[in-house]
Amino acid sequence: MDGLTPALFSAAQLPEGQPVNLSRRGVLGAALGALVLGVALPRGAARAQAAAPAVQPGTRIPAFLEIRQDGSVLLKSPFIEGGQGVDTAMAQIVGEELDADPARFVVECAPPGPDYALVNGRRITGGSFSVRSAYPAMRQLGARARAMLVQAAATRLGVPAAELTTEPGKVVHAASGRSLDYGALAAEAAALPVPETAPLRAERDFRYIGKPVARLDVRAKSTGRAMYSIDVTVEGMLQAAVQHAPRLGMEPGAFANEAEVKAMPGVHSIQRLPGAVAVLADRWWRARRAVETLQVGWTPPAADARNVMPADFSSAAHHAVLAAATGPGNPAEVEGDTAAALRSATRTIEAVYDAPFLAHGQLEPPSATARWNADGTLDLWLPNQAPEMFQAVAARVAGIAPEQVKIHSPLLGGFFGRHFLYDSANPFPQAIQLAKEVGRPVKLIWTREEEFLRDALRPMGLARFRAGIGPDGMPVALEAEAVGEGPIGRWFGTAPGKADPSAVEGIAEKPYAIPNRRVVQVPLRHPPIISFWRSVGHSMNDFFYEAFLDEVAEAGGQDPYQLRLRLLAEKPRHKALLEAVGELSGGWKRGPYDAADGTKRARGVAMASPFGSEVATIAEVSLKDGAVVVHDVWVAVDPGRMVNPAIIEAQVNSAVALGLSSALLEEVVYVDGVPQARNFDNYPILTPERMPRVHVRIVESGAPMGGIGEPGLPGVPPAVVNAVAALTGQRVRSLPLAKTRLGAV
């Protein structure tokens, strides 16, 4: 685990967009006798990695396929596995064209290198982009490897290659009844050039793509062999725990009981950090006990301090600031003349919706391990979703060149957008500093309390809507103002006068045929550190829009499901999906109605178009002691095309759980610049007994492949809230539902 494959050659040595036979370039090392292929990206994509040096540790290729003599297959993946199943999907895609059983694959995360930039010129595992961005390259990689193995077999058997076929893991000559395993052919195939073209399988002949292939990581996780960042052990390391300043921007002052803490069992030292103090010890529990015992006097922020949380900041006051902010705003979508249409409408309605700050609360608490080496290089083990980005920032923190930083990317104990680079929200800069100070490797783990104190948050959101309704009850105009900011604008910037796409996604460019539309963003910066959160802006904006659309339906005397069908009459893909979820649920019925168990229930519906996929959701709810009970959630999802239906179903189930948790319970509350919840006792999340039955139907429309990790979430909050409105007559416009007192049915 401590070593990384050395740099093999520069990007300029790899032909753009073509597989290359690394076996013939003298770079096999221990893999002698294996067939090793890579695929280089266009150099323009590599150049997009502005921070990347000319040479970096790693294989320098985005796909590293090694067919070993025993017939097993090693694939170095550009993506991070964190429970979403991307390793299995990569094995399915390559294995399909290679004609190799994905169960024979070993998939490892590739080390940093600028040539892994498969996602719009960057290497990122996120945005539900992994499978769809890698699909063409991975298929080509497998197809050309298969062609080389067939050619090697043809030479060995003395027959034309056209007479040969393959079965999983072997080349077959049906006429003579002979066959050769891939492992037996690997060395001979390694001596061949890569063919310029190789035919891809017809979809009707797929063995693995589109099938529910078993996850590759299940056994390791089930037996405790899976290694996460929190499991890393490095020889001679110390363990560290931290205590952060209660408010961002404050710094440690005097210690009231320093001698007492230094005398505690196992304590090595006390260290000061920016905005925090750390205790290092031989065991983490001892470090934690000591740092929590340390009495620190915290000093006010310096005049030039960055990221200072105002002492009087509260989430309630910030909500009022959002509500008071006015336009005109930056345009995101303008179609027709909404002002004129609103003036001539038979009826107009208005509403304001909002959603709170949210924490990530992933299963694995943040951690990082840092080791400085005798040659001045630095090894870092840390959870991340973008190795090259972390490498560049770690190099700046450490004061060394990026090529001197070796990033190890273990399995992630949860994604949700938590493992990107956010100011003050990552422990690895602290681990780097601590390891340098003490001259030993340091493993740092944040407690859950420190995580909640420094987590980067999903932004608070607020949106104002106004709609005009014609004499036939159909909407003729819709205006929306999304107030606040999104993580894309915060971390990557937006063009002047343009809306931040992450602040308006889920409101702008909806598929409904409303002739006059105007959507703008009213920019307003949030004092807390904001972040990506599963489904990003869609996580709240689809709630805003789809709940308001139900209000439009009611004002026009329309059933909300039927209104959506009418508005989607010219969008066959969306209409078919809405009909599919209605059928899946046993036929649309809004309610209230009596269920078999005697409860009074109702249903709500919502649509969403996140990350290249389309989703339709129906939720069924009742009330018990004034609280919402969600019994069933039906989800029809159209990802265009699919690789693994079992993984899609699992991802939809997990997205429903997180979407429902946010709708019912979750909220980060600030008072006096400090988050009030420091653990799950004051930040409740969905418990197993509140998890509904989830029913999933996958509809392959043949559209370009979309994402799947996040799309199942955005439709859940509006479907639930719309069902609550149908059941109680109360229209809830502010999440979570737990803060609203619901009346009788």
JSON list of C-alpha atoms in Angstrom, two decimals, residues 379-486:
[
{"chain": "A", "resi": 379, "resn": "ASP", "atom": "CA", "xyz": [2.79, 10.17, 0.93]},
{"chain": "A", "resi": 380, "resn": "LEU", "atom": "CA", "xyz": [-0.83, 10.97, 1.67]},
{"chain": "A", "resi": 381, "resn": "TRP", "atom": "CA", "xyz": [-3.64, 8.51, 2.29]},
{"chain": "A", "resi": 382, "resn": "LEU", "atom": "CA", "xyz": [-6.94, 10.35, 2.22]},
{"chain": "A", "resi": 383, "resn": "PRO", "atom": "CA", "xyz": [-10.53, 10.00, 1.01]},
{"chain": "A", "resi": 384, "resn": "ASN", "atom": "CA", "xyz": [-11.00, 12.10, -2.10]},
{"chain": "A", "resi": 385, "resn": "GLN", "atom": "CA", "xyz": [-13.01, 12.42, -5.29]},
{"chain": "A", "resi": 386, "resn": "ALA", "atom": "CA", "xyz": [-10.29, 14.07, -7.38]},
{"chain": "A", "resi": 387, "resn": "PRO", "atom": "CA", "xyz": [-6.70, 12.81, -6.81]},
{"chain": "A", "resi": 388, "resn": "GLU", "atom": "CA", "xyz": [-4.94, 15.35, -9.01]},
{"chain": "A", "resi": 389, "resn": "MET", "atom": "CA", "xyz": [-6.73, 18.29, -7.40]},
{"chain": "A", "resi": 390, "resn": "PHE", "atom": "CA", "xyz": [-5.80, 17.06, -3.94]},
{"chain": "A", "resi": 391, "resn": "GLN", "atom": "CA", "xyz": [-2.23, 16.46, -5.09]},
{"chain": "A", "resi": 392, "resn": "ALA", "atom": "CA", "xyz": [-1.89, 20.04, -6.29]},
{"chain": "A", "resi": 393, "resn": "VAL", "atom": "CA", "xyz": [-3.30, 21.53, -3.08]},
{"chain": "A", "resi": 394, "resn": "ALA", "atom": "CA", "xyz": [-1.31, 19.19, -0.86]},
{"chain": "A", "resi": 395, "resn": "ALA", "atom": "CA", "xyz": [1.84, 20.27, -2.67]},
{"chain": "A", "resi": 396, "resn": "ARG", "atom": "CA", "xyz": [1.08, 23.92, -1.94]},
{"chain": "A", "resi": 397, "resn": "VAL", "atom": "CA", "xyz": [0.41, 23.12, 1.72]},
{"chain": "A", "resi": 398, "resn": "ALA", "atom": "CA", "xyz": [3.62, 21.09, 1.98]},
{"chain": "A", "resi": 399, "resn": "GLY", "atom": "CA", "xyz": [5.74, 23.59, 0.04]},
{"chain": "A", "resi": 400, "resn": "ILE", "atom": "CA", "xyz": [6.95, 21.00, -2.48]},
{"chain": "A", "resi": 401, "resn": "ALA", "atom": "CA", "xyz": [6.33, 20.22, -6.13]},
{"chain": "A", "resi": 402, "resn": "PRO", "atom": "CA", "xyz": [3.21, 18.22, -7.07]},
{"chain": "A", "resi": 403, "resn": "GLU", "atom": "CA", "xyz": [5.30, 15.36, -8.44]},
{"chain": "A", "resi": 404, "resn": "GLN", "atom": "CA", "xyz": [6.73, 14.93, -4.94]},
{"chain": "A", "resi": 405, "resn": "VAL", "atom": "CA", "xyz": [3.28, 14.20, -3.48]},
{"chain": "A", "resi": 406, "resn": "LYS", "atom": "CA", "xyz": [1.99, 10.65, -3.77]},
{"chain": "A", "resi": 407, "resn": "ILE", "atom": "CA", "xyz": [-1.76, 10.41, -3.29]},
{"chain": "A", "resi": 408, "resn": "HIS", "atom": "CA", "xyz": [-3.24, 7.10, -2.20]},
{"chain": "A", "resi": 409, "resn": "SER", "atom": "CA", "xyz": [-7.01, 6.93, -2.72]},
{"chain": "A", "resi": 410, "resn": "PRO", "atom": "CA", "xyz": [-8.66, 4.28, -0.54]},
{"chain": "A", "resi": 411, "resn": "LEU", "atom": "CA", "xyz": [-12.29, 3.27, -0.72]},
{"chain": "A", "resi": 412, "resn": "LEU", "atom": "CA", "xyz": [-14.64, 6.01, 0.38]},
{"chain": "A", "resi": 413, "resn": "GLY", "atom": "CA", "xyz": [-16.98, 5.46, 3.31]},
{"chain": "A", "resi": 414, "resn": "GLY", "atom": "CA", "xyz": [-19.67, 7.51, 1.60]},
{"chain": "A", "resi": 415, "resn": "PHE", "atom": "CA", "xyz": [-19.70, 10.09, -1.19]},
{"chain": "A", "resi": 416, "resn": "PHE", "atom": "CA", "xyz": [-22.42, 12.75, -1.18]},
{"chain": "A", "resi": 417, "resn": "GLY", "atom": "CA", "xyz": [-20.01, 15.45, -2.42]},
{"chain": "A", "resi": 418, "resn": "ARG", "atom": "CA", "xyz": [-18.12, 15.45, 0.90]},
{"chain": "A", "resi": 419, "resn": "HIS", "atom": "CA", "xyz": [-14.71, 14.54, -0.47]},
{"chain": "A", "resi": 420, "resn": "PHE", "atom": "CA", "xyz": [-13.86, 17.57, -2.59]},
{"chain": "A", "resi": 421, "resn": "LEU", "atom": "CA", "xyz": [-11.60, 20.46, -1.68]},
{"chain": "A", "resi": 422, "resn": "TYR", "atom": "CA", "xyz": [-13.35, 22.86, 0.67]},
{"chain": "A", "resi": 423, "resn": "ASP", "atom": "CA", "xyz": [-11.60, 25.47, 2.81]},
{"chain": "A", "resi": 424, "resn": "SER", "atom": "CA", "xyz": [-11.20, 24.26, 6.41]},
{"chain": "A", "resi": 425, "resn": "ALA", "atom": "CA", "xyz": [-13.33, 21.15, 5.83]},
{"chain": "A", "resi": 426, "resn": "ASN", "atom": "CA", "xyz": [-10.54, 18.64, 5.12]},
{"chain": "A", "resi": 427, "resn": "PRO", "atom": "CA", "xyz": [-8.12, 17.12, 7.65]},
{"chain": "A", "resi": 428, "resn": "PHE", "atom": "CA", "xyz": [-5.21, 16.43, 5.29]},
{"chain": "A", "resi": 429, "resn": "PRO", "atom": "CA", "xyz": [-3.54, 19.89, 5.62]},
{"chain": "A", "resi": 430, "resn": "GLN", "atom": "CA", "xyz": [-3.45, 19.33, 9.37]},
{"chain": "A", "resi": 431, "resn": "ALA", "atom": "CA", "xyz": [-1.96, 15.85, 8.91]},
{"chain": "A", "resi": 432, "resn": "ILE", "atom": "CA", "xyz": [0.76, 17.25, 6.63]},
{"chain": "A", "resi": 433, "resn": "GLN", "atom": "CA", "xyz": [1.72, 19.92, 9.16]},
{"chain": "A", "resi": 434, "resn": "LEU", "atom": "CA", "xyz": [1.67, 17.54, 12.11]},
{"chain": "A", "resi": 435, "resn": "ALA", "atom": "CA", "xyz": [3.83, 14.94, 10.36]},
{"chain": "A", "resi": 436, "resn": "LYS", "atom": "CA", "xyz": [6.35, 17.62, 9.49]},
{"chain": "A", "resi": 437, "resn": "GLU", "atom": "CA", "xyz": [6.42, 19.00, 13.03]},
{"chain": "A", "resi": 438, "resn": "VAL", "atom": "CA", "xyz": [7.05, 15.66, 14.74]},
{"chain": "A", "resi": 439, "resn": "GLY", "atom": "CA", "xyz": [9.14, 13.99, 12.03]},
{"chain": "A", "resi": 440, "resn": "ARG", "atom": "CA", "xyz": [6.98, 10.88, 12.03]},
{"chain": "A", "resi": 441, "resn": "PRO", "atom": "CA", "xyz": [3.99, 9.63, 10.08]},
{"chain": "A", "resi": 442, "resn": "VAL", "atom": "CA", "xyz": [0.71, 10.91, 11.52]},
{"chain": "A", "resi": 443, "resn": "LYS", "atom": "CA", "xyz": [-2.78, 9.51, 11.18]},
{"chain": "A", "resi": 444, "resn": "LEU", "atom": "CA", "xyz": [-5.45, 12.09, 12.00]},
{"chain": "A", "resi": 445, "resn": "ILE", "atom": "CA", "xyz": [-9.11, 11.26, 12.56]},
{"chain": "A", "resi": 446, "resn": "TRP", "atom": "CA", "xyz": [-11.75, 13.88, 13.26]},
{"chain": "A", "resi": 447, "resn": "THR", "atom": "CA", "xyz": [-14.40, 12.94, 15.78]},
{"chain": "A", "resi": 448, "resn": "ARG", "atom": "CA", "xyz": [-17.99, 13.23, 14.65]},
{"chain": "A", "resi": 449, "resn": "GLU", "atom": "CA", "xyz": [-18.25, 16.42, 16.74]},
{"chain": "A", "resi": 450, "resn": "GLU", "atom": "CA", "xyz": [-15.32, 18.03, 14.93]},
{"chain": "A", "resi": 451, "resn": "GLU", "atom": "CA", "xyz": [-16.73, 16.92, 11.58]},
{"chain": "A", "resi": 452, "resn": "PHE", "atom": "CA", "xyz": [-20.08, 18.59, 12.26]},
{"chain": "A", "resi": 453, "resn": "LEU", "atom": "CA", "xyz": [-18.28, 21.72, 13.41]},
{"chain": "A", "resi": 454, "resn": "ARG", "atom": "CA", "xyz": [-16.23, 22.01, 10.21]},
{"chain": "A", "resi": 455, "resn": "ASP", "atom": "CA", "xyz": [-18.32, 20.25, 7.55]},
{"chain": "A", "resi": 456, "resn": "ALA", "atom": "CA", "xyz": [-18.93, 22.20, 4.36]},
{"chain": "A", "resi": 457, "resn": "LEU", "atom": "CA", "xyz": [-22.68, 22.49, 3.89]},
{"chain": "A", "resi": 458, "resn": "ARG", "atom": "CA", "xyz": [-25.27, 22.21, 1.20]},
{"chain": "A", "resi": 459, "resn": "PRO", "atom": "CA", "xyz": [-26.34, 25.83, 0.69]},
{"chain": "A", "resi": 460, "resn": "MET", "atom": "CA", "xyz": [-29.53, 27.22, 2.13]},
{"chain": "A", "resi": 461, "resn": "GLY", "atom": "CA", "xyz": [-31.92, 27.95, -0.72]},
{"chain": "A", "resi": 462, "resn": "LEU", "atom": "CA", "xyz": [-34.92, 30.16, -1.31]},
{"chain": "A", "resi": 463, "resn": "ALA", "atom": "CA", "xyz": [-36.99, 30.60, -4.47]},
{"chain": "A", "resi": 464, "resn": "ARG", "atom": "CA", "xyz": [-39.85, 32.94, -5.33]},
{"chain": "A", "resi": 465, "resn": "PHE", "atom": "CA", "xyz": [-42.40, 31.82, -7.91]},
{"chain": "A", "resi": 466, "resn": "ARG", "atom": "CA", "xyz": [-45.17, 33.53, -9.81]},
{"chain": "A", "resi": 467, "resn": "ALA", "atom": "CA", "xyz": [-47.40, 31.83, -12.35]},
{"chain": "A", "resi": 468, "resn": "GLY", "atom": "CA", "xyz": [-50.19, 32.90, -14.64]},
{"chain": "A", "resi": 469, "resn": "ILE", "atom": "CA", "xyz": [-53.09, 30.59, -15.46]},
{"chain": "A", "resi": 470, "resn": "GLY", "atom": "CA", "xyz": [-55.26, 30.80, -18.55]},
{"chain": "A", "resi": 471, "resn": "PRO", "atom": "CA", "xyz": [-59.04, 30.32, -18.84]},
{"chain": "A", "resi": 472, "resn": "ASP", "atom": "CA", "xyz": [-58.56, 26.61, -19.59]},
{"chain": "A", "resi": 473, "resn": "GLY", "atom": "CA", "xyz": [-56.73, 26.10, -16.28]},
{"chain": "A", "resi": 474, "resn": "MET", "atom": "CA", "xyz": [-53.36, 25.65, -17.98]},
{"chain": "A", "resi": 475, "resn": "PRO", "atom": "CA", "xyz": [-50.28, 27.70, -16.99]},
{"chain": "A", "resi": 476, "resn": "VAL", "atom": "CA", "xyz": [-49.38, 30.39, -19.51]},
{"chain": "A", "resi": 477, "resn": "ALA", "atom": "CA", "xyz": [-46.39, 31.90, -17.70]},
{"chain": "A", "resi": 478, "resn": "LEU", "atom": "CA", "xyz": [-43.95, 31.09, -14.91]},
{"chain": "A", "resi": 479, "resn": "GLU", "atom": "CA", "xyz": [-41.36, 33.31, -13.26]},
{"chain": "A", "resi": 480, "resn": "ALA", "atom": "CA", "xyz": [-38.83, 32.09, -10.69]},
{"chain": "A", "resi": 481, "resn": "GLU", "atom": "CA", "xyz": [-36.07, 33.78, -8.70]},
{"chain": "A", "resi": 482, "resn": "ALA", "atom": "CA", "xyz": [-33.54, 31.51, -7.02]},
{"chain": "A", "resi": 483, "resn": "VAL", "atom": "CA", "xyz": [-31.81, 33.46, -4.25]},
{"chain": "A", "resi": 484, "resn": "GLY", "atom": "CA", "xyz": [-28.36, 32.55, -2.94]},
{"chain": "A", "resi": 485, "resn": "GLU", "atom": "CA", "xyz": [-25.35, 30.81, -4.43]},
{"chain": "A", "resi": 486, "resn": "GLY", "atom": "CA", "xyz": [-24.31, 27.34, -5.51]}
]
